Short mmCIF file of C-alpha atoms in Angstrom, two decimals:
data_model
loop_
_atom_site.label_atom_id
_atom_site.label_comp_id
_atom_site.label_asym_id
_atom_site.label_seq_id
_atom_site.Cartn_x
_atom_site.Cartn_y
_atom_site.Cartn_z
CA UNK A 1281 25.60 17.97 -40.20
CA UNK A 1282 27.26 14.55 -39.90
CA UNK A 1283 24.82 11.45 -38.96
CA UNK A 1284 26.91 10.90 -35.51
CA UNK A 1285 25.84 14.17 -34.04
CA UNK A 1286 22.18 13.12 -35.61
CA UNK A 1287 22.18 10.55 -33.68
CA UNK A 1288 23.96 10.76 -30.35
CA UNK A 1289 21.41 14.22 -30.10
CA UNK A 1290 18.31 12.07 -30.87
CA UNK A 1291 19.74 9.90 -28.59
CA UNK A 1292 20.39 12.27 -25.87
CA UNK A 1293 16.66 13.37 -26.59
CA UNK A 1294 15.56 9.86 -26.06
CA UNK A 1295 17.16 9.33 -22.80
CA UNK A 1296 16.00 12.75 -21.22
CA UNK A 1297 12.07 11.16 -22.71
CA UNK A 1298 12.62 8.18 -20.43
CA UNK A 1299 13.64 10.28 -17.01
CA UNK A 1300 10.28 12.71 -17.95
CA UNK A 1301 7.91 9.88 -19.72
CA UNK A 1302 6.79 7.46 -16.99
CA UNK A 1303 5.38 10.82 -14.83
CA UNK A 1304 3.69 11.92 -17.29
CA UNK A 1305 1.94 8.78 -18.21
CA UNK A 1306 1.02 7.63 -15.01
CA UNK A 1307 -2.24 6.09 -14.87
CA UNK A 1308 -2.99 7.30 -18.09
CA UNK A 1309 -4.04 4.35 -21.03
CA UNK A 1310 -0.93 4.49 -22.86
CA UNK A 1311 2.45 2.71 -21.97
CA UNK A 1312 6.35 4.47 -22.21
CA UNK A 1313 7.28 1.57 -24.76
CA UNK A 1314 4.21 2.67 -27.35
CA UNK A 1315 5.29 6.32 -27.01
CA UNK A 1316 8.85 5.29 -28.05
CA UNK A 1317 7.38 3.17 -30.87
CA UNK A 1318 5.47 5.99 -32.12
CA UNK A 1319 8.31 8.21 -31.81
CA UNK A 1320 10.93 5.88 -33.54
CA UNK A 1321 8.08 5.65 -36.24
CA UNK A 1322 8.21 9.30 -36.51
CA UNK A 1323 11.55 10.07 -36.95
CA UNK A 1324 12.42 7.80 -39.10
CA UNK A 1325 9.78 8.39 -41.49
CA UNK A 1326 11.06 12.47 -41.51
CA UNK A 1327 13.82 13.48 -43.94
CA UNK A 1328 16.93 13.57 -41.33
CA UNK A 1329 19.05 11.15 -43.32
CA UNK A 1330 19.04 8.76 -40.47
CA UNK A 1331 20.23 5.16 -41.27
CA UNK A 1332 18.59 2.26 -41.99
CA UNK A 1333 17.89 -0.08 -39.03
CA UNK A 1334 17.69 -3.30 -40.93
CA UNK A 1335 18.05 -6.12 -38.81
CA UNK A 1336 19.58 -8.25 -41.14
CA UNK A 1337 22.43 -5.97 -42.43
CA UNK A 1338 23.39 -5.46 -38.44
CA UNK A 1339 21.93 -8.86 -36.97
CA UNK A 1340 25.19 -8.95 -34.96
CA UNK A 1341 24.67 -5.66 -33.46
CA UNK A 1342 21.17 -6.26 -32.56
CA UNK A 1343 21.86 -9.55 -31.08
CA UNK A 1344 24.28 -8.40 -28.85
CA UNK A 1345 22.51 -4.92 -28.23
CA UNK A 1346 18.96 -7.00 -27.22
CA UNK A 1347 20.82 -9.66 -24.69
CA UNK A 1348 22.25 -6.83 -23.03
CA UNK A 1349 18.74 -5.24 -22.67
CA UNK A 1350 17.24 -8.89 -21.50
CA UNK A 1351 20.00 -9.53 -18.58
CA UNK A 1352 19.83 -5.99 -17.29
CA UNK A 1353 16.44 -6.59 -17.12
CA UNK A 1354 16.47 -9.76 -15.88
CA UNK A 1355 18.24 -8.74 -12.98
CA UNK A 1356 16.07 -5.67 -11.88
CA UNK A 1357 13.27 -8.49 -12.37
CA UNK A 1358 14.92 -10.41 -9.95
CA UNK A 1359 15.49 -7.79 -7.10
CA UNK A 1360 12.08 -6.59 -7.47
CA UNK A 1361 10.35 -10.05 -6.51
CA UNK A 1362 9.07 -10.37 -2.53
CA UNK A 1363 8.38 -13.07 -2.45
CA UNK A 1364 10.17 -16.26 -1.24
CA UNK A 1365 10.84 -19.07 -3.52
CA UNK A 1366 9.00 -22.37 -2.97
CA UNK A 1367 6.84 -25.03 -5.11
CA UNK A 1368 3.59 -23.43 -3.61
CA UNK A 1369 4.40 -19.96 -3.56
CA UNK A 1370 5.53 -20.18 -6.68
CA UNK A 1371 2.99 -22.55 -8.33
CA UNK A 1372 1.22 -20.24 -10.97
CA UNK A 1373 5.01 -19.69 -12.00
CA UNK A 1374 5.88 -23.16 -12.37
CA UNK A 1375 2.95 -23.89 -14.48
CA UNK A 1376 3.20 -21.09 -16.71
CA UNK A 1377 6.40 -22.00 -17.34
CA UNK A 1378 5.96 -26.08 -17.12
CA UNK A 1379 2.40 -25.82 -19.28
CA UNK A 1380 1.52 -22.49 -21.20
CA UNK A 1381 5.06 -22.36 -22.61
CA UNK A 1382 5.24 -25.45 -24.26
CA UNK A 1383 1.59 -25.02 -25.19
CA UNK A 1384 2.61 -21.58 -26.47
CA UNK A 1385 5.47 -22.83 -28.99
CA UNK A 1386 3.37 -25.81 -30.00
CA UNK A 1387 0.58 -23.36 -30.89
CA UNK A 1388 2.97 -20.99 -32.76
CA UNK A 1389 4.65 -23.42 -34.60
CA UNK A 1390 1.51 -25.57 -35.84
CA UNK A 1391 -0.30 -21.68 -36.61
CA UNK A 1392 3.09 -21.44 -39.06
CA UNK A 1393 3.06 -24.68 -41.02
CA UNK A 1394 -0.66 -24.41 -41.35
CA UNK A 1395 -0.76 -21.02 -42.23
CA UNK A 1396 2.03 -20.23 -43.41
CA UNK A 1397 3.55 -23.09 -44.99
CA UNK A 1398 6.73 -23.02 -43.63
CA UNK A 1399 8.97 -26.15 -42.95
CA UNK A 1400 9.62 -27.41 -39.07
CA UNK A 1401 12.79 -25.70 -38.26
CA UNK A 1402 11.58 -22.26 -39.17
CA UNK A 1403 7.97 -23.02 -37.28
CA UNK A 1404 9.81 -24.12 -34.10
CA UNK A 1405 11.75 -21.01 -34.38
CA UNK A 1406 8.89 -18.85 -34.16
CA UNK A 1407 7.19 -20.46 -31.46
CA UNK A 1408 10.10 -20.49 -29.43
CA UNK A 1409 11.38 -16.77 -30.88
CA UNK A 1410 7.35 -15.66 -29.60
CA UNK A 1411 6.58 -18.25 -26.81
CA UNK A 1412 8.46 -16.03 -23.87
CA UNK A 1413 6.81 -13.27 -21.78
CA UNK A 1414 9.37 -10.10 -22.78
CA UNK A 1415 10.60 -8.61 -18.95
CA UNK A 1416 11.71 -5.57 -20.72
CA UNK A 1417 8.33 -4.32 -21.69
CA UNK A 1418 5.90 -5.35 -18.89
CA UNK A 1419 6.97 -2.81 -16.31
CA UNK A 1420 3.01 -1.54 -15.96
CA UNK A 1421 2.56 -5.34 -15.06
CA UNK A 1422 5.29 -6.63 -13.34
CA UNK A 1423 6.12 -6.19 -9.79
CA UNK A 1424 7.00 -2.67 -8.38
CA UNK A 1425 10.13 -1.75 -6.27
CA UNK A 1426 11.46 -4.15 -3.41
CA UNK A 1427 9.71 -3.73 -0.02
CA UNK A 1428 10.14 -5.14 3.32
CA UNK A 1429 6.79 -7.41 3.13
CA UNK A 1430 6.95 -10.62 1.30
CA UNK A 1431 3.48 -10.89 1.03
CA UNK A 1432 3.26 -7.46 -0.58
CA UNK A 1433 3.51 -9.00 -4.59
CA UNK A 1434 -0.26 -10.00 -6.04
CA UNK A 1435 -0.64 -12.90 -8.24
CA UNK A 1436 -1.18 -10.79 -11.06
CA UNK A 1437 2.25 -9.13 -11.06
CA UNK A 1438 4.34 -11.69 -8.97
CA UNK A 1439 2.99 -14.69 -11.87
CA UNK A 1440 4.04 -12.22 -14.64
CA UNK A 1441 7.10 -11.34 -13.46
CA UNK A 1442 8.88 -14.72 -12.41
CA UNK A 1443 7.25 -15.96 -15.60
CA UNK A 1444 8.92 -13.64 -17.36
CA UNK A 1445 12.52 -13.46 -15.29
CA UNK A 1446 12.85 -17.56 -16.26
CA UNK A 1447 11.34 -18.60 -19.46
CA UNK A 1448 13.66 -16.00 -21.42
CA UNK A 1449 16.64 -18.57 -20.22
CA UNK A 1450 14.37 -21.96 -20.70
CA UNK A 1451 13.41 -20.81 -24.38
CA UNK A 1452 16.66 -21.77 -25.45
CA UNK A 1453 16.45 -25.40 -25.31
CA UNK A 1454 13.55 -24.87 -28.04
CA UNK A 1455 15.66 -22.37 -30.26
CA UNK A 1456 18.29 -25.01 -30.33
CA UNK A 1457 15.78 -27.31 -31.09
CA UNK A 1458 15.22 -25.42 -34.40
CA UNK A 1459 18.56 -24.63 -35.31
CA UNK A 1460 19.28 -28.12 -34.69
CA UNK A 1461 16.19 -29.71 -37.44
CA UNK A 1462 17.55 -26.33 -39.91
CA UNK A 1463 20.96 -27.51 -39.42
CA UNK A 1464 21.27 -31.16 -39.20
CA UNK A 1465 17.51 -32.48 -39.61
CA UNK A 1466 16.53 -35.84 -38.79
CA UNK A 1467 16.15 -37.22 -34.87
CA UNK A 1468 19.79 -38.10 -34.20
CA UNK A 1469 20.53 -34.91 -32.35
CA UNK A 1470 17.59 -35.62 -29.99
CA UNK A 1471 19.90 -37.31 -27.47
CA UNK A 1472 22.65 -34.89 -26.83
CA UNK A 1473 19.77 -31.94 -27.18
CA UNK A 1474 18.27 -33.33 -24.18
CA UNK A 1475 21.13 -34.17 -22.22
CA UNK A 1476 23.08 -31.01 -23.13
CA UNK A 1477 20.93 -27.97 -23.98
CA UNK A 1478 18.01 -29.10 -21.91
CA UNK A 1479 19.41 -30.61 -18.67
CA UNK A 1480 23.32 -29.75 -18.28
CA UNK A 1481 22.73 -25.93 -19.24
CA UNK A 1482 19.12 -25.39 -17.45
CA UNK A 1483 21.04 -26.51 -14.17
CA UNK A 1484 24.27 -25.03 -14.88
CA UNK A 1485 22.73 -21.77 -15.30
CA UNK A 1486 20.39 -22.28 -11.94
CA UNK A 1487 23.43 -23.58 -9.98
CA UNK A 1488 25.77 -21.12 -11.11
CA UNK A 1489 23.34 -18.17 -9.94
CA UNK A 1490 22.34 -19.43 -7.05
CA UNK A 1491 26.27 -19.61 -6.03
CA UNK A 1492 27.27 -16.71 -7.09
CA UNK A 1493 24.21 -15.02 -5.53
CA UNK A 1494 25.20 -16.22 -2.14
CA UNK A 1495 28.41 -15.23 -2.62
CA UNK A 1496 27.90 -11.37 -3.80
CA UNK A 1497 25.08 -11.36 -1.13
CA UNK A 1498 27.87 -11.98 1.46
CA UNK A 1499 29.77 -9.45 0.12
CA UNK A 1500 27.45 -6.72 -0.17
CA UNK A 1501 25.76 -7.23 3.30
CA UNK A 1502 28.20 -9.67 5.69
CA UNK A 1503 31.33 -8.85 4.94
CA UNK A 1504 33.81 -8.44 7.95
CA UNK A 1505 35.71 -5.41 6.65
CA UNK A 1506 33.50 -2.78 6.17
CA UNK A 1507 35.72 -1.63 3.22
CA UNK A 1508 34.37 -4.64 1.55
CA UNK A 1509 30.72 -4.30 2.42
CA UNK A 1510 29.16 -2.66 -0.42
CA UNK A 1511 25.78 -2.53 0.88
CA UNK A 1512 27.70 0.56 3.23
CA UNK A 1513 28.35 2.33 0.07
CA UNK A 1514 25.03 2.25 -2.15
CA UNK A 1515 26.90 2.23 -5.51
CA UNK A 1516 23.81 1.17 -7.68
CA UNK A 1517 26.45 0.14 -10.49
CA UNK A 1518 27.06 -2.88 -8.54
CA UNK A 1519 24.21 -4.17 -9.90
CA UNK A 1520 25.57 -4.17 -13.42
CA UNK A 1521 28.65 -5.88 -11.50
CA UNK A 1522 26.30 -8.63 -10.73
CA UNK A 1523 24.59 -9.07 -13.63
CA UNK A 1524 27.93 -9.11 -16.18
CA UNK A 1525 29.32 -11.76 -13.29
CA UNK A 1526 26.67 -14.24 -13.20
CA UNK A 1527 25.89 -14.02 -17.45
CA UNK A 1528 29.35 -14.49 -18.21
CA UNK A 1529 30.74 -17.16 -15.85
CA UNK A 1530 27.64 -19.17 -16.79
CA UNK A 1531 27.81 -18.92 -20.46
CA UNK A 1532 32.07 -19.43 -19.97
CA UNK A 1533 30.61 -23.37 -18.20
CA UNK A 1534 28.13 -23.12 -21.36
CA UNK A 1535 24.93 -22.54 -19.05
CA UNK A 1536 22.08 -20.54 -19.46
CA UNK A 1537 23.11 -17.39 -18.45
CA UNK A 1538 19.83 -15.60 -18.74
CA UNK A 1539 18.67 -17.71 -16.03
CA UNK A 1540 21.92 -17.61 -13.96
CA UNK A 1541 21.52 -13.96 -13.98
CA UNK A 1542 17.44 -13.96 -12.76
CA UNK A 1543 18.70 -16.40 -10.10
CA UNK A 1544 21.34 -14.32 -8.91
CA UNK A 1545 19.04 -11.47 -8.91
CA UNK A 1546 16.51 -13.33 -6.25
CA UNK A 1547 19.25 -14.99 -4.34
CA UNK A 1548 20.83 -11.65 -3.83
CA UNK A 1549 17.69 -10.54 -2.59
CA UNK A 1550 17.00 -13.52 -0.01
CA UNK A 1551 20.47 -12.20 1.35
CA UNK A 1552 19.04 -9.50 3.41
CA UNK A 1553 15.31 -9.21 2.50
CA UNK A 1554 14.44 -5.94 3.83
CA UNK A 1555 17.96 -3.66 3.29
CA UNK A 1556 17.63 -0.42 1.49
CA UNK A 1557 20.66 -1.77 -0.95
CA UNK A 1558 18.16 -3.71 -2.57
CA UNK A 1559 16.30 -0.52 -3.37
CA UNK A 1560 19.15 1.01 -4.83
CA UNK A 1561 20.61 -1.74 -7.00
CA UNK A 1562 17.03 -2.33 -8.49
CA UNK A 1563 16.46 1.91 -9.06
CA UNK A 1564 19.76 1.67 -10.75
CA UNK A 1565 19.23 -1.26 -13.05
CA UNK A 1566 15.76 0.14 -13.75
CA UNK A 1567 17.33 3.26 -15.13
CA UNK A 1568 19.99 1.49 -17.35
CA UNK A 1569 17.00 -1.19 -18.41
CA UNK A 1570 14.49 2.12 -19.08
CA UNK A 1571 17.09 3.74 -21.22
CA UNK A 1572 18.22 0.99 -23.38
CA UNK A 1573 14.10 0.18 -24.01
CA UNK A 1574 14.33 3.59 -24.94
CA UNK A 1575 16.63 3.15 -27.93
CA UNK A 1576 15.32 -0.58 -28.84
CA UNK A 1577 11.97 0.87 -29.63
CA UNK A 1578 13.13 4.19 -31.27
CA UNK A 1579 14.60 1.55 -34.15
CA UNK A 1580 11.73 -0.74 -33.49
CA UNK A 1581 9.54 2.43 -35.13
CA UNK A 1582 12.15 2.82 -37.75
CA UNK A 1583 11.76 -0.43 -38.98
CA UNK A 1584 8.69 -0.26 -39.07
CA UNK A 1585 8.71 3.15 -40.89
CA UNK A 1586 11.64 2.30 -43.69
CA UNK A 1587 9.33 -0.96 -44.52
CA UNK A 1588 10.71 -3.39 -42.61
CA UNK A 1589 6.83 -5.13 -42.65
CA UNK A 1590 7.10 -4.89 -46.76
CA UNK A 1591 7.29 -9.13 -46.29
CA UNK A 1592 4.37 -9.74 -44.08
CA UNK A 1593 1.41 -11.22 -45.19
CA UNK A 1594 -2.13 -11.18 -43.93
CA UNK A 1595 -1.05 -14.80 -42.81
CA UNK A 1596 2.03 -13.90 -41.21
CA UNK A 1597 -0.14 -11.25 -39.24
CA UNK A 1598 -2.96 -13.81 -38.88
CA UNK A 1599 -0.04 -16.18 -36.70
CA UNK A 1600 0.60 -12.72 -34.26
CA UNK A 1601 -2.87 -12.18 -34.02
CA UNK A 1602 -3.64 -15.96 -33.04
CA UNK A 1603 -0.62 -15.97 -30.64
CA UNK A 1604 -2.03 -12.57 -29.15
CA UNK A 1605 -5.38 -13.41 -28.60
CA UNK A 1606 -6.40 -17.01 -28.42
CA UNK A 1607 -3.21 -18.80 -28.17
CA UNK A 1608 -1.31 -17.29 -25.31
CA UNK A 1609 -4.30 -16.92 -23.61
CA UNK A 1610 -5.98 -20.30 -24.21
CA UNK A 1611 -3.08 -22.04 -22.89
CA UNK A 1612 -2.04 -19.37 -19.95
CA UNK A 1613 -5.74 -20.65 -18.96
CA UNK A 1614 -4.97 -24.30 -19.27
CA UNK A 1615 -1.99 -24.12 -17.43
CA UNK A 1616 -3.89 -22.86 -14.64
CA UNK A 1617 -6.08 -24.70 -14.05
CA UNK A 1618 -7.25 -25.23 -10.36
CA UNK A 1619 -4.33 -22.84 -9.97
CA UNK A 1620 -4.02 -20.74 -6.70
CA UNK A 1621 -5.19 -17.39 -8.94
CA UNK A 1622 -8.78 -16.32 -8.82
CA UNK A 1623 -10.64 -16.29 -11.97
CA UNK A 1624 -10.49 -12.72 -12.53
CA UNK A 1625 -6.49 -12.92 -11.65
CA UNK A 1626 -6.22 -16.09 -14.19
CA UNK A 1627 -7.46 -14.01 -17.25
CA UNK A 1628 -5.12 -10.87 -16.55
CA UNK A 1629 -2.36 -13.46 -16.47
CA UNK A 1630 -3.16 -15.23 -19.18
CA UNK A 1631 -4.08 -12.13 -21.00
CA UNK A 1632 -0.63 -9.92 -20.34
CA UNK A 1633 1.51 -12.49 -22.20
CA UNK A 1634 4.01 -9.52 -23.61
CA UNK A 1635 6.42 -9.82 -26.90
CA UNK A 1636 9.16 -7.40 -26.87
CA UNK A 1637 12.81 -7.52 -26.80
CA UNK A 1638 13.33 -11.20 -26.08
CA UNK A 1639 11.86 -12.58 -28.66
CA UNK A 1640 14.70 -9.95 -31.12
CA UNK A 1641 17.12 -11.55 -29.62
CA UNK A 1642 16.02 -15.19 -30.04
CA UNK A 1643 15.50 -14.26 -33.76
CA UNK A 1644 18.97 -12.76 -34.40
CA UNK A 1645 20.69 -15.34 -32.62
CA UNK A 1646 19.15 -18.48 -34.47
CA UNK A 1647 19.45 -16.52 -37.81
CA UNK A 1648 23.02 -15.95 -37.04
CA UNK A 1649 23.38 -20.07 -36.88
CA UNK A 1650 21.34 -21.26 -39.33
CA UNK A 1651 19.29 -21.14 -42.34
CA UNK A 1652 15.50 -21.93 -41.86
CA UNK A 1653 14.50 -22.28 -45.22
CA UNK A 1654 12.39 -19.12 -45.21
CA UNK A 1655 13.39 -15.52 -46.13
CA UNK A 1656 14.80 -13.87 -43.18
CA UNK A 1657 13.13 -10.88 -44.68
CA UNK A 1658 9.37 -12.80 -43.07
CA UNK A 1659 10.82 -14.01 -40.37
CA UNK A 1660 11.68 -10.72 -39.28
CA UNK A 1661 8.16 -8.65 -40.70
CA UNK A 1662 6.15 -11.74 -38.63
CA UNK A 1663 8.42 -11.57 -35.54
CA UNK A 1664 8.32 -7.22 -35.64
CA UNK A 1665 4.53 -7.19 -36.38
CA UNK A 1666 3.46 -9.33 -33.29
CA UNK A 1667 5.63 -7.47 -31.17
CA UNK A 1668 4.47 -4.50 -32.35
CA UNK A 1669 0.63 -5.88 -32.03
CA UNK A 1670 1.59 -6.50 -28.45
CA UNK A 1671 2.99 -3.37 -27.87
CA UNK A 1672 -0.17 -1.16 -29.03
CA UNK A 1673 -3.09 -3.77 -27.38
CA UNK A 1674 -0.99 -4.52 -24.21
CA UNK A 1675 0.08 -0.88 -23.71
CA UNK A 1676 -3.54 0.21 -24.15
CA UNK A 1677 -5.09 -2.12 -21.94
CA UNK A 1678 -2.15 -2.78 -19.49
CA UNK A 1679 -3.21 0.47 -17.25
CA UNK A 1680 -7.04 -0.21 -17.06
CA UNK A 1681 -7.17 -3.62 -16.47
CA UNK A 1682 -4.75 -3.53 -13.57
CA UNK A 1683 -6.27 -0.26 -12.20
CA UNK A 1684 -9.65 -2.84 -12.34
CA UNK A 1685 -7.31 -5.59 -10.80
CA UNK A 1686 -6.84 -3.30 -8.03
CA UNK A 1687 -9.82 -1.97 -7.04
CA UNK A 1688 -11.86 -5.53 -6.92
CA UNK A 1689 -8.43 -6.61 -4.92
CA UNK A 1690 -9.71 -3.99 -2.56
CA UNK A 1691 -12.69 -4.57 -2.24
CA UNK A 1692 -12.30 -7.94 -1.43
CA UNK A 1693 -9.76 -7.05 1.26
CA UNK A 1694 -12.22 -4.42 2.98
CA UNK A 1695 -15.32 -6.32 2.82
CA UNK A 1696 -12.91 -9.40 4.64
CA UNK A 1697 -12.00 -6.71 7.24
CA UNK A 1698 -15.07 -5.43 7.95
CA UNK A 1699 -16.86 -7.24 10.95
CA UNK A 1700 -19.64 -9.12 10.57
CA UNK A 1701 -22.78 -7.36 12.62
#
């Protein structure tokens, strides 16, 4: 038995799981990604000869292999959002990602150096490797599929989910941040930082979606020819059309394509609100997104099951644990503050900050870069550990607590539409 047919069967195995999975734990207090984590963990601890998923031997692979995963998801974020873009509809979003990020990485970092030891560049890399909310993992919190309403997202799942679909892009500036103080040191990058990886590629990557998101929304619903409006046709692979389009132009200008590509996802959406070729882009990049997740976590287990946590620490677990419970939700609370969410809405939100695929990316990018002046061997067992952490407690919790969400929601809204005697 070669080790190709090993593992294009186990992989075959994994992507049936993902079409049969989600049914069968509906409402139930376990999440799809912990199942796959489990299962990964499983298989590779068995005899089967599988090989070794060491991120650092294949750090290419998994870079690229992880920022696919993030921009599909990005853009089935994107299409799945009602609601219309604005400063006050969107103002738990903007301070999430204008307060409770920065607070986030700050937190991180200073939890590192304190706790860990470690010098400034790798710190900053961890708080900015751990600071986003992962879109790939939070379907049980995130928005649901694209309806006609635009009223029909709550705060809970509309705040998670535009958190998520922008600060994956707007993490960047702080990664370069790092691999700038590993790389050079000192303060004399500072200026072009700013001017180039915080301003220039933030609105590069904004502008550039929101163009070409106008433009493919033409096409797909406005088009004279009707040979050249797709929305006739409902190919869902268009979406994947979109997505490829907007990430690649954008990083070609050197912009932030992970936020071109969430852009272009709403903008294509504000094209024709209510169509039905909305639905069917987002099922479709929900599929792709579901399947990849699939495989992510199946070598997610297997690292953890062929020691890939040999290097952590009860520090380096101390810093996941910190960010898990007090530090992402400390500042998620701080950020908002007089905020339009209720106080039972502000802790869900502040709760649900999820660590998943993202933050592997971030990791094996900067590593790829730079050296941080740690083992990459920690870096890795403290980056896998917390999003394994936030796998099991957010997976366990994620199904109860907006079940909860729901029914006080409810409550509220029949007790307003009941008249008063």
């Amino acid at each position: 038995m070669s080790t190709l047919d090993l593992v294009l069967a186990l992989g075959g195995a994994a992507a049936l799981l993902a079409a049969i999975l989600p049914e069968v734990l509906a409402r139930r207090p376990v999440s799809l990604p912990l199942m796959y984590l489990l299962g990964g963990m499983l298989l590779f601890a068995l005899p089967l000869g599988l090989p070794e998923p060491d991120p650092i031997v294949h750090r290419a692979a998994l870079e690229h292999i992880t920022e696919l995963c993030v921009v599909i998801s990005l853009m089935g974020a994107g299409l799945a959002i009602n609601r219309r873009a604005g400063a006050r509809g969107w103002s738990t979003t903007w301070r999430l990602l204008g307060l409770a990020m920065p607070l986030t990485v700050a937190g991180v970092a200073l939890a590192a150096t304190g706790l860990l030891g470690w010098p400034l560049a790798a710190a900053l890399l961890l708080g900015a490797a751990l600071a986003p909310t992962d879109p790939v993992l939070a379907s049980d919190v995130h928005v649901g599929e694209p309806v006609d309403a635009e009223n029909a997202d709550d705060e809970v799942r509309f705040a998670l989910t535009s958190e998520a679909g922008l600060n994956d892009g707007l993490a960047f500036p702080i990664v370069y941040a790092a691999v700038a103080v590993a790389a050079v040191g000192g303060t004399g990058w500072l200026g072009e930082w700013a001017l180039v990886d915080v301003l220039y590629r933030t609105a590069a990557g904004g502008l550039a979606g929101l163009l070409i998101g106008r433009l493919l929304g033409r096409l797909f619903f406005r088009a004279r020819s009707d040979d050249l409006r797709l929305a006739e046709r409902r190919d869902g692979f268009v979406a994947l059309a979109a997505t490829f389009l907007a990430y690649g132009v954008t990083e070609l200008v050197h912009g932030y394509g992970f936020v071109a590509v969430f852009v272009t996802a709403c903008t294509i959406r504000r094209a024709e609100h209510g169509h039905g070729y909305n639905n069917v882009l987002h099922g479709f990049v929900e599929q792709i997104e579901r399947l990849l997740t699939a495989w992510l976590l199946l070598l997610l287990g297997g690292f953890v099951a062929t020691g890939g946590l040999a290097a952590l620490t009860w520090r380096g677990a101390a810093v996941g644990v910190l960010l898990l419970v007090v530090i992402r939700p400390l500042a998620g609370w701080l950020a908002q503050w007089r905020g339009p969410a209720g106080p039972r809405e502000r802790l869900v939100i502040s709760f649900f900050g999820i660590r998943g695929i993202g933050s592997l990316f971030y990791l094996a990018y900067a590593l790829g870069q730079a050296d941080f002046g740690v083992p990459a061997e920690e870096l890795w067992a403290v980056t896998g550990f917390t999003v394994l952490a936030s796998v099991v407690l957010h997976g366990v919790t994620a199904t109860p607590v907006m079940d909860r969400v729901d029914a006080l929601r409810d409550r509220l809204t029949a007790s307003r539409d009941t008249p008063a005697p």
